[in-house]
C-alpha cells in the first residue's frame, strides 16, 4: 500500500515476508473452583437438573428400602452378624482350652454357620439388585451421579459470570459506625468505619470481581454446587471434584480456590494435594494456595 510522504527525500520501505517469530498467547488462564448462586449453561439450569435427579434417586432408594426384598436382606445381614459374633466367642473359648474337642467342633459349626449366613446375604442382595425396584434405584442413582456438574465454563468478563453463575449471598453481620464532630450544630468532621463480624465463606464472586477489576482476561469457572445447597458448608470432596473436572482443559494454567480458607487444615491439604498432583502430572499449571 502506497504511503504519502510530506517532505522530499529518499525513503526505504521494508516489506516483511515472515510472520512474527513469537506468537502472542495468554500465559495465565486461571480456573476458579467453588460454589455459585446458580449454574445455567446454554440455557439449562444444571443445578436444578442435578437436584431433581438426586431427589428421584432418593425416592427410588426409599422405595427399595421399604420393600420386602430390602427387609429380607436386612434379616439376612442381622443373621450374619449374629453368626460372626458366635464364631468369635467360640474361638475365644477354644483359646482357653485348645485341646477341647467339643470346643473345636463348636468353632467348626460356627464357621459353617457364618458361611451359610453369608450365602444368604449374597442371595438376598442379588434378589434385591435384580428386582425392578433395584434396577430402577441403580439407574436413578447413575443418572444422579452423572448429572451435568461440575462443568468447566470459559468466561471473559464479570457479566458472563453473572449470567451463568449469578452473584453471591448478601453479607451478614456488617456494622457501620459514623462519628460526627459538631461545632455550633455544624458538622465539621465525620469518620465512617466499617467491620464485619464474620467473613462470608462463599467468596468466589468477590474473587471474580477483584480478578476482572484488576485487568483479568479469559478464565474458567467450575461450579461444584450452589450456595443454597451447600448451606454454608465448604466440602473438600466437592472442590476435589472440580479439580478432576478441569483436568482435560489444556488452556488452564492456574488453580484458584477462594473458599478453601473455610476448610480445616486436613481438608485443605487434601484439596491442594489433588491440585498439585494434577500440576505434576500435566506439567502445564500451578496452584495459588490461600492459607488463611
PDB file of C-alpha atoms in Angstrom:
ATOM      1  CA  UNK A   1       0.000   0.000   0.000  1.00  0.00           C
ATOM      2  CA  UNK A   2       1.468   3.382  -1.081  1.00  0.00           C
ATOM      3  CA  UNK A   3       2.427   5.857   1.632  1.00  0.00           C
ATOM      4  CA  UNK A   4       2.111   9.651   1.222  1.00  0.00           C
ATOM      5  CA  UNK A   5       5.251  11.482   2.452  1.00  0.00           C
ATOM      6  CA  UNK A   6       5.105  15.154   3.452  1.00  0.00           C
ATOM      7  CA  UNK A   7       8.748  16.089   2.838  1.00  0.00           C
ATOM      8  CA  UNK A   8      11.042  15.398  -0.133  1.00  0.00           C
ATOM      9  CA  UNK A   9      13.770  12.805   0.240  1.00  0.00           C
ATOM     10  CA  UNK A  10      14.659   9.161  -0.304  1.00  0.00           C
ATOM     11  CA  UNK A  11      12.683   6.590   1.637  1.00  0.00           C
ATOM     12  CA  UNK A  12      13.195   2.846   2.000  1.00  0.00           C
ATOM     13  CA  UNK A  13      10.161   0.720   2.819  1.00  0.00           C
ATOM     14  CA  UNK A  14      10.802  -2.808   4.109  1.00  0.00           C
ATOM     15  CA  UNK A  15       8.154  -5.422   3.479  1.00  0.00           C
ATOM     16  CA  UNK A  16       8.124  -8.319   5.930  1.00  0.00           C
ATOM     17  CA  UNK A  17       7.678 -11.689   4.266  1.00  0.00           C
ATOM     18  CA  UNK A  18       7.587 -13.702   7.512  1.00  0.00           C
ATOM     19  CA  UNK A  19       5.077 -13.817  10.368  1.00  0.00           C
ATOM     20  CA  UNK A  20       6.144 -12.694  13.858  1.00  0.00           C
ATOM     21  CA  UNK A  21       8.574 -15.210  15.344  1.00  0.00           C
ATOM     22  CA  UNK A  22       6.821 -15.172  18.735  1.00  0.00           C
ATOM     23  CA  UNK A  23       3.089 -15.815  18.838  1.00  0.00           C
ATOM     24  CA  UNK A  24       1.120 -13.682  21.253  1.00  0.00           C
ATOM     25  CA  UNK A  25      -0.750 -16.022  23.623  1.00  0.00           C
ATOM     26  CA  UNK A  26      -2.233 -15.744  27.096  1.00  0.00           C
ATOM     27  CA  UNK A  27       0.146 -17.037  29.747  1.00  0.00           C
ATOM     28  CA  UNK A  28      -2.088 -17.049  32.833  1.00  0.00           C
ATOM     29  CA  UNK A  29      -5.523 -18.605  32.415  1.00  0.00           C
ATOM     30  CA  UNK A  30      -6.952 -19.242  35.890  1.00  0.00           C
ATOM     31  CA  UNK A  31      -9.702 -21.629  36.881  1.00  0.00           C
ATOM     32  CA  UNK A  32     -11.850 -20.578  39.827  1.00  0.00           C
ATOM     33  CA  UNK A  33     -13.361 -23.577  41.604  1.00  0.00           C
ATOM     34  CA  UNK A  34     -16.142 -23.179  44.152  1.00  0.00           C
ATOM     35  CA  UNK A  35     -19.822 -22.665  44.894  1.00  0.00           C
ATOM     36  CA  UNK A  36     -22.053 -20.312  42.904  1.00  0.00           C
ATOM     37  CA  UNK A  37     -25.528 -18.829  43.208  1.00  0.00           C
ATOM     38  CA  UNK A  38     -26.760 -20.714  40.145  1.00  0.00           C
ATOM     39  CA  UNK A  39     -25.428 -22.848  37.287  1.00  0.00           C
ATOM     40  CA  UNK A  40     -27.130 -22.046  33.990  1.00  0.00           C
ATOM     41  CA  UNK A  41     -25.180 -23.184  30.936  1.00  0.00           C
ATOM     42  CA  UNK A  42     -26.589 -22.766  27.416  1.00  0.00           C
ATOM     43  CA  UNK A  43     -29.985 -22.032  28.919  1.00  0.00           C
ATOM     44  CA  UNK A  44     -30.041 -25.228  31.014  1.00  0.00           C
ATOM     45  CA  UNK A  45     -30.265 -24.945  34.792  1.00  0.00           C
ATOM     46  CA  UNK A  46     -27.752 -27.646  35.663  1.00  0.00           C
ATOM     47  CA  UNK A  47     -28.112 -27.119  39.407  1.00  0.00           C
ATOM     48  CA  UNK A  48     -31.871 -27.724  39.268  1.00  0.00           C
ATOM     49  CA  UNK A  49     -31.383 -30.661  36.930  1.00  0.00           C
ATOM     50  CA  UNK A  50     -28.880 -32.251  39.316  1.00  0.00           C
ATOM     51  CA  UNK A  51     -31.127 -31.553  42.317  1.00  0.00           C
ATOM     52  CA  UNK A  52     -34.135 -33.122  40.592  1.00  0.00           C
ATOM     53  CA  UNK A  53     -32.172 -36.239  39.680  1.00  0.00           C
ATOM     54  CA  UNK A  54     -30.876 -36.581  43.242  1.00  0.00           C
ATOM     55  CA  UNK A  55     -34.454 -36.429  44.509  1.00  0.00           C
ATOM     56  CA  UNK A  56     -35.558 -39.099  42.029  1.00  0.00           C
ATOM     57  CA  UNK A  57     -32.648 -41.288  43.139  1.00  0.00           C
ATOM     58  CA  UNK A  58     -33.510 -40.756  46.813  1.00  0.00           C
ATOM     59  CA  UNK A  59     -37.155 -41.651  46.187  1.00  0.00           C
ATOM     60  CA  UNK A  60     -36.128 -44.794  44.297  1.00  0.00           C
ATOM     61  CA  UNK A  61     -33.776 -45.830  47.092  1.00  0.00           C
ATOM     62  CA  UNK A  62     -36.536 -45.288  49.656  1.00  0.00           C
ATOM     63  CA  UNK A  63     -38.963 -47.407  47.637  1.00  0.00           C
ATOM     64  CA  UNK A  64     -36.378 -50.177  47.545  1.00  0.00           C
ATOM     65  CA  UNK A  65     -35.620 -49.819  51.266  1.00  0.00           C
ATOM     66  CA  UNK A  66     -39.323 -50.120  52.116  1.00  0.00           C
ATOM     67  CA  UNK A  67     -39.780 -53.269  50.017  1.00  0.00           C
ATOM     68  CA  UNK A  68     -39.969 -56.864  51.274  1.00  0.00           C
ATOM     69  CA  UNK A  69     -36.727 -57.567  49.401  1.00  0.00           C
ATOM     70  CA  UNK A  70     -34.873 -54.995  51.491  1.00  0.00           C
ATOM     71  CA  UNK A  71     -36.412 -56.363  54.665  1.00  0.00           C
ATOM     72  CA  UNK A  72     -35.278 -59.866  53.707  1.00  0.00           C
ATOM     73  CA  UNK A  73     -31.776 -58.538  53.068  1.00  0.00           C
ATOM     74  CA  UNK A  74     -31.748 -56.796  56.460  1.00  0.00           C
ATOM     75  CA  UNK A  75     -32.835 -60.024  58.170  1.00  0.00           C
ATOM     76  CA  UNK A  76     -30.056 -61.950  56.418  1.00  0.00           C
ATOM     77  CA  UNK A  77     -27.475 -59.310  57.370  1.00  0.00           C
ATOM     78  CA  UNK A  78     -28.574 -59.431  61.020  1.00  0.00           C
ATOM     79  CA  UNK A  79     -28.291 -63.228  60.971  1.00  0.00           C
ATOM     80  CA  UNK A  80     -24.773 -62.926  59.540  1.00  0.00           C
ATOM     81  CA  UNK A  81     -23.715 -60.563  62.338  1.00  0.00           C
ATOM     82  CA  UNK A  82     -25.120 -62.980  64.922  1.00  0.00           C
ATOM     83  CA  UNK A  83     -23.228 -65.885  63.345  1.00  0.00           C
ATOM     84  CA  UNK A  84     -19.990 -63.870  63.233  1.00  0.00           C
ATOM     85  CA  UNK A  85     -20.348 -62.986  66.926  1.00  0.00           C
ATOM     86  CA  UNK A  86     -20.952 -66.643  67.774  1.00  0.00           C
ATOM     87  CA  UNK A  87     -17.830 -67.617  65.837  1.00  0.00           C
ATOM     88  CA  UNK A  88     -15.710 -65.049  67.696  1.00  0.00           C
ATOM     89  CA  UNK A  89     -16.993 -66.355  71.036  1.00  0.00           C
ATOM     90  CA  UNK A  90     -16.313 -69.969  70.036  1.00  0.00           C
ATOM     91  CA  UNK A  91     -12.730 -69.100  69.044  1.00  0.00           C
ATOM     92  CA  UNK A  92     -12.132 -67.306  72.350  1.00  0.00           C
ATOM     93  CA  UNK A  93     -13.465 -70.311  74.256  1.00  0.00           C
ATOM     94  CA  UNK A  94     -11.160 -72.611  72.308  1.00  0.00           C
ATOM     95  CA  UNK A  95      -8.119 -70.435  73.094  1.00  0.00           C
ATOM     96  CA  UNK A  96      -8.593 -71.164  76.801  1.00  0.00           C
ATOM     97  CA  UNK A  97      -8.524 -74.957  76.274  1.00  0.00           C
ATOM     98  CA  UNK A  98      -7.036 -75.682  72.823  1.00  0.00           C
ATOM     99  CA  UNK A  99      -7.356 -79.472  73.212  1.00  0.00           C
ATOM    100  CA  UNK A 100     -11.070 -79.486  73.986  1.00  0.00           C
ATOM    101  CA  UNK A 101     -12.674 -81.416  71.105  1.00  0.00           C
ATOM    102  CA  UNK A 102     -16.147 -80.125  71.868  1.00  0.00           C
ATOM    103  CA  UNK A 103     -14.933 -76.535  71.544  1.00  0.00           C
ATOM    104  CA  UNK A 104     -13.141 -77.383  68.297  1.00  0.00           C
ATOM    105  CA  UNK A 105     -16.399 -78.782  66.946  1.00  0.00           C
ATOM    106  CA  UNK A 106     -18.185 -75.632  68.108  1.00  0.00           C
ATOM    107  CA  UNK A 107     -15.744 -73.479  66.107  1.00  0.00           C
ATOM    108  CA  UNK A 108     -16.228 -75.663  63.024  1.00  0.00           C
ATOM    109  CA  UNK A 109     -20.006 -75.430  63.313  1.00  0.00           C
ATOM    110  CA  UNK A 110     -19.824 -71.663  63.863  1.00  0.00           C
ATOM    111  CA  UNK A 111     -17.653 -71.226  60.744  1.00  0.00           C
ATOM    112  CA  UNK A 112     -20.218 -73.169  58.698  1.00  0.00           C
ATOM    113  CA  UNK A 113     -22.995 -71.017  60.135  1.00  0.00           C
ATOM    114  CA  UNK A 114     -21.124 -67.867  59.069  1.00  0.00           C
ATOM    115  CA  UNK A 115     -20.595 -69.285  55.574  1.00  0.00           C
ATOM    116  CA  UNK A 116     -24.276 -70.178  55.246  1.00  0.00           C
ATOM    117  CA  UNK A 117     -25.325 -66.761  56.544  1.00  0.00           C
ATOM    118  CA  UNK A 118     -23.015 -65.026  54.054  1.00  0.00           C
ATOM    119  CA  UNK A 119     -24.541 -67.071  51.229  1.00  0.00           C
ATOM    120  CA  UNK A 120     -27.995 -65.995  52.388  1.00  0.00           C
ATOM    121  CA  UNK A 121     -26.910 -62.339  52.381  1.00  0.00           C
ATOM    122  CA  UNK A 122     -25.446 -62.668  48.879  1.00  0.00           C
ATOM    123  CA  UNK A 123     -28.643 -64.283  47.609  1.00  0.00           C
ATOM    124  CA  UNK A 124     -30.836 -61.613  49.208  1.00  0.00           C
ATOM    125  CA  UNK A 125     -28.613 -58.840  47.795  1.00  0.00           C
ATOM    126  CA  UNK A 126     -28.781 -60.344  44.302  1.00  0.00           C
ATOM    127  CA  UNK A 127     -32.552 -60.668  44.529  1.00  0.00           C
ATOM    128  CA  UNK A 128     -32.828 -57.005  45.517  1.00  0.00           C
ATOM    129  CA  UNK A 129     -30.417 -55.842  42.796  1.00  0.00           C
ATOM    130  CA  UNK A 130     -32.137 -57.897  40.083  1.00  0.00           C
ATOM    131  CA  UNK A 131     -35.634 -56.743  41.008  1.00  0.00           C
ATOM    132  CA  UNK A 132     -37.418 -53.966  39.131  1.00  0.00           C
ATOM    133  CA  UNK A 133     -37.073 -51.727  42.186  1.00  0.00           C
ATOM    134  CA  UNK A 134     -33.362 -52.476  42.430  1.00  0.00           C
ATOM    135  CA  UNK A 135     -32.746 -51.754  38.759  1.00  0.00           C
ATOM    136  CA  UNK A 136     -34.760 -48.540  38.949  1.00  0.00           C
ATOM    137  CA  UNK A 137     -32.827 -47.396  42.021  1.00  0.00           C
ATOM    138  CA  UNK A 138     -29.477 -48.114  40.350  1.00  0.00           C
ATOM    139  CA  UNK A 139     -30.466 -46.356  37.123  1.00  0.00           C
ATOM    140  CA  UNK A 140     -31.703 -43.306  39.043  1.00  0.00           C
ATOM    141  CA  UNK A 141     -28.506 -43.184  41.103  1.00  0.00           C
ATOM    142  CA  UNK A 142     -26.348 -43.477  37.979  1.00  0.00           C
ATOM    143  CA  UNK A 143     -28.203 -40.557  36.400  1.00  0.00           C
ATOM    144  CA  UNK A 144     -27.816 -38.511  39.576  1.00  0.00           C
ATOM    145  CA  UNK A 145     -24.078 -39.250  39.675  1.00  0.00           C
ATOM    146  CA  UNK A 146     -23.710 -38.228  36.025  1.00  0.00           C
ATOM    147  CA  UNK A 147     -25.797 -35.048  36.332  1.00  0.00           C
ATOM    148  CA  UNK A 148     -24.085 -32.225  34.457  1.00  0.00           C
ATOM    149  CA  UNK A 149     -21.950 -30.785  37.244  1.00  0.00           C
ATOM    150  CA  UNK A 150     -19.271 -29.753  37.578  1.00  0.00           C
ATOM    151  CA  UNK A 151     -18.608 -28.447  34.044  1.00  0.00           C
ATOM    152  CA  UNK A 152     -15.727 -26.057  33.229  1.00  0.00           C
ATOM    153  CA  UNK A 153     -17.041 -22.852  31.645  1.00  0.00           C
ATOM    154  CA  UNK A 154     -14.811 -20.311  29.893  1.00  0.00           C
ATOM    155  CA  UNK A 155     -15.676 -16.665  30.557  1.00  0.00           C
ATOM    156  CA  UNK A 156     -14.128 -13.339  29.590  1.00  0.00           C
ATOM    157  CA  UNK A 157     -15.979 -10.850  31.802  1.00  0.00           C
ATOM    158  CA  UNK A 158     -17.822 -10.456  35.090  1.00  0.00           C
ATOM    159  CA  UNK A 159     -21.042 -10.042  33.117  1.00  0.00           C
ATOM    160  CA  UNK A 160     -20.607 -13.502  31.591  1.00  0.00           C
ATOM    161  CA  UNK A 161     -20.002 -14.898  35.063  1.00  0.00           C
ATOM    162  CA  UNK A 162     -23.172 -13.297  36.421  1.00  0.00           C
ATOM    163  CA  UNK A 163     -25.250 -14.581  33.502  1.00  0.00           C
ATOM    164  CA  UNK A 164     -24.229 -18.190  34.125  1.00  0.00           C
ATOM    165  CA  UNK A 165     -23.454 -18.270  37.841  1.00  0.00           C
ATOM    166  CA  UNK A 166     -25.248 -15.293  39.397  1.00  0.00           C
ATOM    167  CA  UNK A 167     -23.733 -13.198  42.173  1.00  0.00           C
ATOM    168  CA  UNK A 168     -23.479 -14.139  45.846  1.00  0.00           C
ATOM    169  CA  UNK A 169     -25.431 -14.224  49.077  1.00  0.00           C
ATOM    170  CA  UNK A 170     -25.854 -10.919  50.938  1.00  0.00           C
ATOM    171  CA  UNK A 171     -23.145 -10.470  53.559  1.00  0.00           C
ATOM    172  CA  UNK A 172     -24.336 -10.722  57.152  1.00  0.00           C
ATOM    173  CA  UNK A 173     -23.112  -9.025  60.322  1.00  0.00           C
ATOM    174  CA  UNK A 174     -21.848  -5.800  58.717  1.00  0.00           C
ATOM    175  CA  UNK A 175     -21.521  -2.938  61.211  1.00  0.00           C
ATOM    176  CA  UNK A 176     -21.070   0.680  60.059  1.00  0.00           C
ATOM    177  CA  UNK A 177     -20.116   3.356  62.614  1.00  0.00           C
ATOM    178  CA  UNK A 178     -20.482   7.071  61.820  1.00  0.00           C
ATOM    179  CA  UNK A 179     -18.835   9.552  64.182  1.00  0.00           C
ATOM    180  CA  UNK A 180     -19.532  13.237  63.646  1.00  0.00           C
ATOM    181  CA  UNK A 181     -17.863  16.213  65.295  1.00  0.00           C
ATOM    182  CA  UNK A 182     -20.133  19.224  65.694  1.00  0.00           C
ATOM    183  CA  UNK A 183     -19.269  22.875  66.158  1.00  0.00           C
ATOM    184  CA  UNK A 184     -22.286  25.044  66.924  1.00  0.00           C
ATOM    185  CA  UNK A 185     -24.577  22.391  65.413  1.00  0.00           C
ATOM    186  CA  UNK A 186     -22.483  22.242  62.244  1.00  0.00           C
ATOM    187  CA  UNK A 187     -20.714  19.042  61.261  1.00  0.00           C
ATOM    188  CA  UNK A 188     -17.029  19.854  60.959  1.00  0.00           C
ATOM    189  CA  UNK A 189     -15.704  16.316  60.801  1.00  0.00           C
ATOM    190  CA  UNK A 190     -17.125  12.912  60.013  1.00  0.00           C
ATOM    191  CA  UNK A 191     -15.466   9.497  60.387  1.00  0.00           C
ATOM    192  CA  UNK A 192     -17.007   6.362  58.949  1.00  0.00           C
ATOM    193  CA  UNK A 193     -15.703   2.937  59.924  1.00  0.00           C
ATOM    194  CA  UNK A 194     -16.994  -0.472  58.978  1.00  0.00           C
ATOM    195  CA  UNK A 195     -16.479  -4.011  60.178  1.00  0.00           C
ATOM    196  CA  UNK A 196     -17.884  -7.447  59.530  1.00  0.00           C
ATOM    197  CA  UNK A 197     -18.391  -9.967  62.318  1.00  0.00           C
ATOM    198  CA  UNK A 198     -17.633 -12.979  60.138  1.00  0.00           C
ATOM    199  CA  UNK A 199     -16.223 -13.073  56.625  1.00  0.00           C
ATOM    200  CA  UNK A 200     -18.533 -14.878  54.183  1.00  0.00           C
ATOM    201  CA  UNK A 201     -17.435 -18.422  53.399  1.00  0.00           C
ATOM    202  CA  UNK A 202     -18.781 -18.208  49.859  1.00  0.00           C
ATOM    203  CA  UNK A 203     -16.381 -15.611  48.456  1.00  0.00           C
ATOM    204  CA  UNK A 204     -15.960 -16.853  44.879  1.00  0.00           C
ATOM    205  CA  UNK A 205     -17.950 -13.939  43.441  1.00  0.00           C
ATOM    206  CA  UNK A 206     -15.778 -11.410  45.273  1.00  0.00           C
ATOM    207  CA  UNK A 207     -12.694 -13.122  43.848  1.00  0.00           C
ATOM    208  CA  UNK A 208     -14.158 -12.818  40.349  1.00  0.00           C
ATOM    209  CA  UNK A 209     -14.882  -9.123  40.923  1.00  0.00           C
ATOM    210  CA  UNK A 210     -11.303  -8.499  42.021  1.00  0.00           C
ATOM    211  CA  UNK A 211      -9.931 -10.509  39.099  1.00  0.00           C
ATOM    212  CA  UNK A 212     -11.747  -8.576  36.399  1.00  0.00           C
ATOM    213  CA  UNK A 213     -11.411  -5.167  38.088  1.00  0.00           C
ATOM    214  CA  UNK A 214      -7.651  -5.663  38.095  1.00  0.00           C
ATOM    215  CA  UNK A 215      -7.457  -6.343  34.376  1.00  0.00           C
ATOM    216  CA  UNK A 216      -8.097 -10.079  34.327  1.00  0.00           C
ATOM    217  CA  UNK A 217      -8.747 -11.660  30.952  1.00  0.00           C
ATOM    218  CA  UNK A 218     -10.203 -15.025  29.961  1.00  0.00           C
ATOM    219  CA  UNK A 219     -10.606 -17.618  32.674  1.00  0.00           C
ATOM    220  CA  UNK A 220     -12.567 -20.703  33.639  1.00  0.00           C
ATOM    221  CA  UNK A 221     -15.144 -21.295  36.350  1.00  0.00           C
ATOM    222  CA  UNK A 222     -16.061 -24.699  37.746  1.00  0.00           C
ATOM    223  CA  UNK A 223     -19.168 -24.608  39.915  1.00  0.00           C
ATOM    224  CA  UNK A 224     -19.212 -27.548  42.321  1.00  0.00           C
ATOM    225  CA  UNK A 225     -22.737 -26.758  43.529  1.00  0.00           C
ATOM    226  CA  UNK A 226     -24.997 -23.940  44.599  1.00  0.00           C
ATOM    227  CA  UNK A 227     -24.607 -21.947  47.788  1.00  0.00           C
ATOM    228  CA  UNK A 228     -28.205 -22.774  48.704  1.00  0.00           C
ATOM    229  CA  UNK A 229     -27.465 -26.497  48.667  1.00  0.00           C
ATOM    230  CA  UNK A 230     -24.143 -26.094  50.481  1.00  0.00           C
ATOM    231  CA  UNK A 231     -25.797 -24.123  53.318  1.00  0.00           C
ATOM    232  CA  UNK A 232     -22.531 -22.515  54.350  1.00  0.00           C
ATOM    233  CA  UNK A 233     -20.565 -25.767  54.433  1.00  0.00           C
ATOM    234  CA  UNK A 234     -17.497 -25.922  52.184  1.00  0.00           C
ATOM    235  CA  UNK A 235     -16.813 -29.539  51.214  1.00  0.00           C
ATOM    236  CA  UNK A 236     -13.308 -30.648  50.299  1.00  0.00           C
ATOM    237  CA  UNK A 237     -14.822 -33.507  48.272  1.00  0.00           C
ATOM    238  CA  UNK A 238     -16.791 -31.008  46.158  1.00  0.00           C
ATOM    239  CA  UNK A 239     -13.690 -28.928  45.422  1.00  0.00           C
ATOM    240  CA  UNK A 240     -11.780 -32.095  44.546  1.00  0.00           C
ATOM    241  CA  UNK A 241     -14.494 -32.995  42.023  1.00  0.00           C
ATOM    242  CA  UNK A 242     -13.913 -29.581  40.482  1.00  0.00           C
ATOM    243  CA  UNK A 243     -10.193 -30.308  40.176  1.00  0.00           C
ATOM    244  CA  UNK A 244     -10.948 -33.549  38.375  1.00  0.00           C
ATOM    245  CA  UNK A 245     -13.385 -31.801  36.023  1.00  0.00           C
ATOM    246  CA  UNK A 246     -10.772 -29.299  34.783  1.00  0.00           C
ATOM    247  CA  UNK A 247      -8.054 -31.850  34.022  1.00  0.00           C
ATOM    248  CA  UNK A 248      -8.856 -32.047  30.299  1.00  0.00           C
ATOM    249  CA  UNK A 249      -8.759 -28.274  29.698  1.00  0.00           C
ATOM    250  CA  UNK A 250      -5.321 -27.628  28.218  1.00  0.00           C
ATOM    251  CA  UNK A 251      -5.680 -23.837  28.327  1.00  0.00           C
ATOM    252  CA  UNK A 252      -5.808 -23.644  32.139  1.00  0.00           C
ATOM    253  CA  UNK A 253      -2.549 -22.665  33.839  1.00  0.00           C
ATOM    254  CA  UNK A 254      -3.584 -21.654  37.366  1.00  0.00           C
ATOM    255  CA  UNK A 255      -5.781 -23.142  40.128  1.00  0.00           C
ATOM    256  CA  UNK A 256      -7.649 -20.755  42.448  1.00  0.00           C
ATOM    257  CA  UNK A 257      -9.815 -21.893  45.397  1.00  0.00           C
ATOM    258  CA  UNK A 258     -11.155 -18.754  47.140  1.00  0.00           C
ATOM    259  CA  UNK A 259     -13.372 -20.765  49.504  1.00  0.00           C
ATOM    260  CA  UNK A 260     -10.597 -23.116  50.641  1.00  0.00           C
ATOM    261  CA  UNK A 261      -9.911 -20.738  53.540  1.00  0.00           C
ATOM    262  CA  UNK A 262     -13.053 -22.101  55.224  1.00  0.00           C
ATOM    263  CA  UNK A 263     -11.665 -25.664  55.291  1.00  0.00           C
ATOM    264  CA  UNK A 264      -9.795 -27.176  58.202  1.00  0.00           C
ATOM    265  CA  UNK A 265      -6.100 -27.930  57.766  1.00  0.00           C
ATOM    266  CA  UNK A 266      -6.562 -31.592  56.837  1.00  0.00           C
ATOM    267  CA  UNK A 267      -9.258 -30.934  54.213  1.00  0.00           C
ATOM    268  CA  UNK A 268      -7.326 -28.002  52.773  1.00  0.00           C
ATOM    269  CA  UNK A 269      -4.248 -30.196  52.449  1.00  0.00           C
ATOM    270  CA  UNK A 270      -6.315 -32.785  50.585  1.00  0.00           C
ATOM    271  CA  UNK A 271      -7.623 -30.223  48.094  1.00  0.00           C
ATOM    272  CA  UNK A 272      -4.219 -28.644  47.496  1.00  0.00           C
ATOM    273  CA  UNK A 273      -2.641 -32.092  47.275  1.00  0.00           C
ATOM    274  CA  UNK A 274      -5.003 -33.127  44.469  1.00  0.00           C
ATOM    275  CA  UNK A 275      -4.332 -29.869  42.619  1.00  0.00           C
ATOM    276  CA  UNK A 276      -0.564 -30.271  42.990  1.00  0.00           C
ATOM    277  CA  UNK A 277      -0.764 -33.873  41.793  1.00  0.00           C
ATOM    278  CA  UNK A 278      -2.551 -32.707  38.657  1.00  0.00           C
ATOM    279  CA  UNK A 279       0.065 -29.997  38.166  1.00  0.00           C
ATOM    280  CA  UNK A 280       2.828 -32.568  38.463  1.00  0.00           C
ATOM    281  CA  UNK A 281       1.122 -34.925  36.045  1.00  0.00           C
ATOM    282  CA  UNK A 282       0.252 -32.376  33.351  1.00  0.00           C
ATOM    283  CA  UNK A 283       3.262 -30.044  33.807  1.00  0.00           C
ATOM    284  CA  UNK A 284       1.315 -27.044  32.489  1.00  0.00           C
ATOM    285  CA  UNK A 285      -0.299 -25.395  35.539  1.00  0.00           C
ATOM    286  CA  UNK A 286       0.320 -24.344  39.120  1.00  0.00           C
ATOM    287  CA  UNK A 287      -1.672 -23.577  42.274  1.00  0.00           C
ATOM    288  CA  UNK A 288      -2.361 -20.485  44.362  1.00  0.00           C
ATOM    289  CA  UNK A 289      -2.832 -21.667  47.955  1.00  0.00           C
ATOM    290  CA  UNK A 290      -4.609 -19.348  50.406  1.00  0.00           C
ATOM    291  CA  UNK A 291      -3.580 -20.473  53.898  1.00  0.00           C
ATOM    292  CA  UNK A 292      -5.990 -18.251  55.924  1.00  0.00           C
TER     293      UNK A 292
END
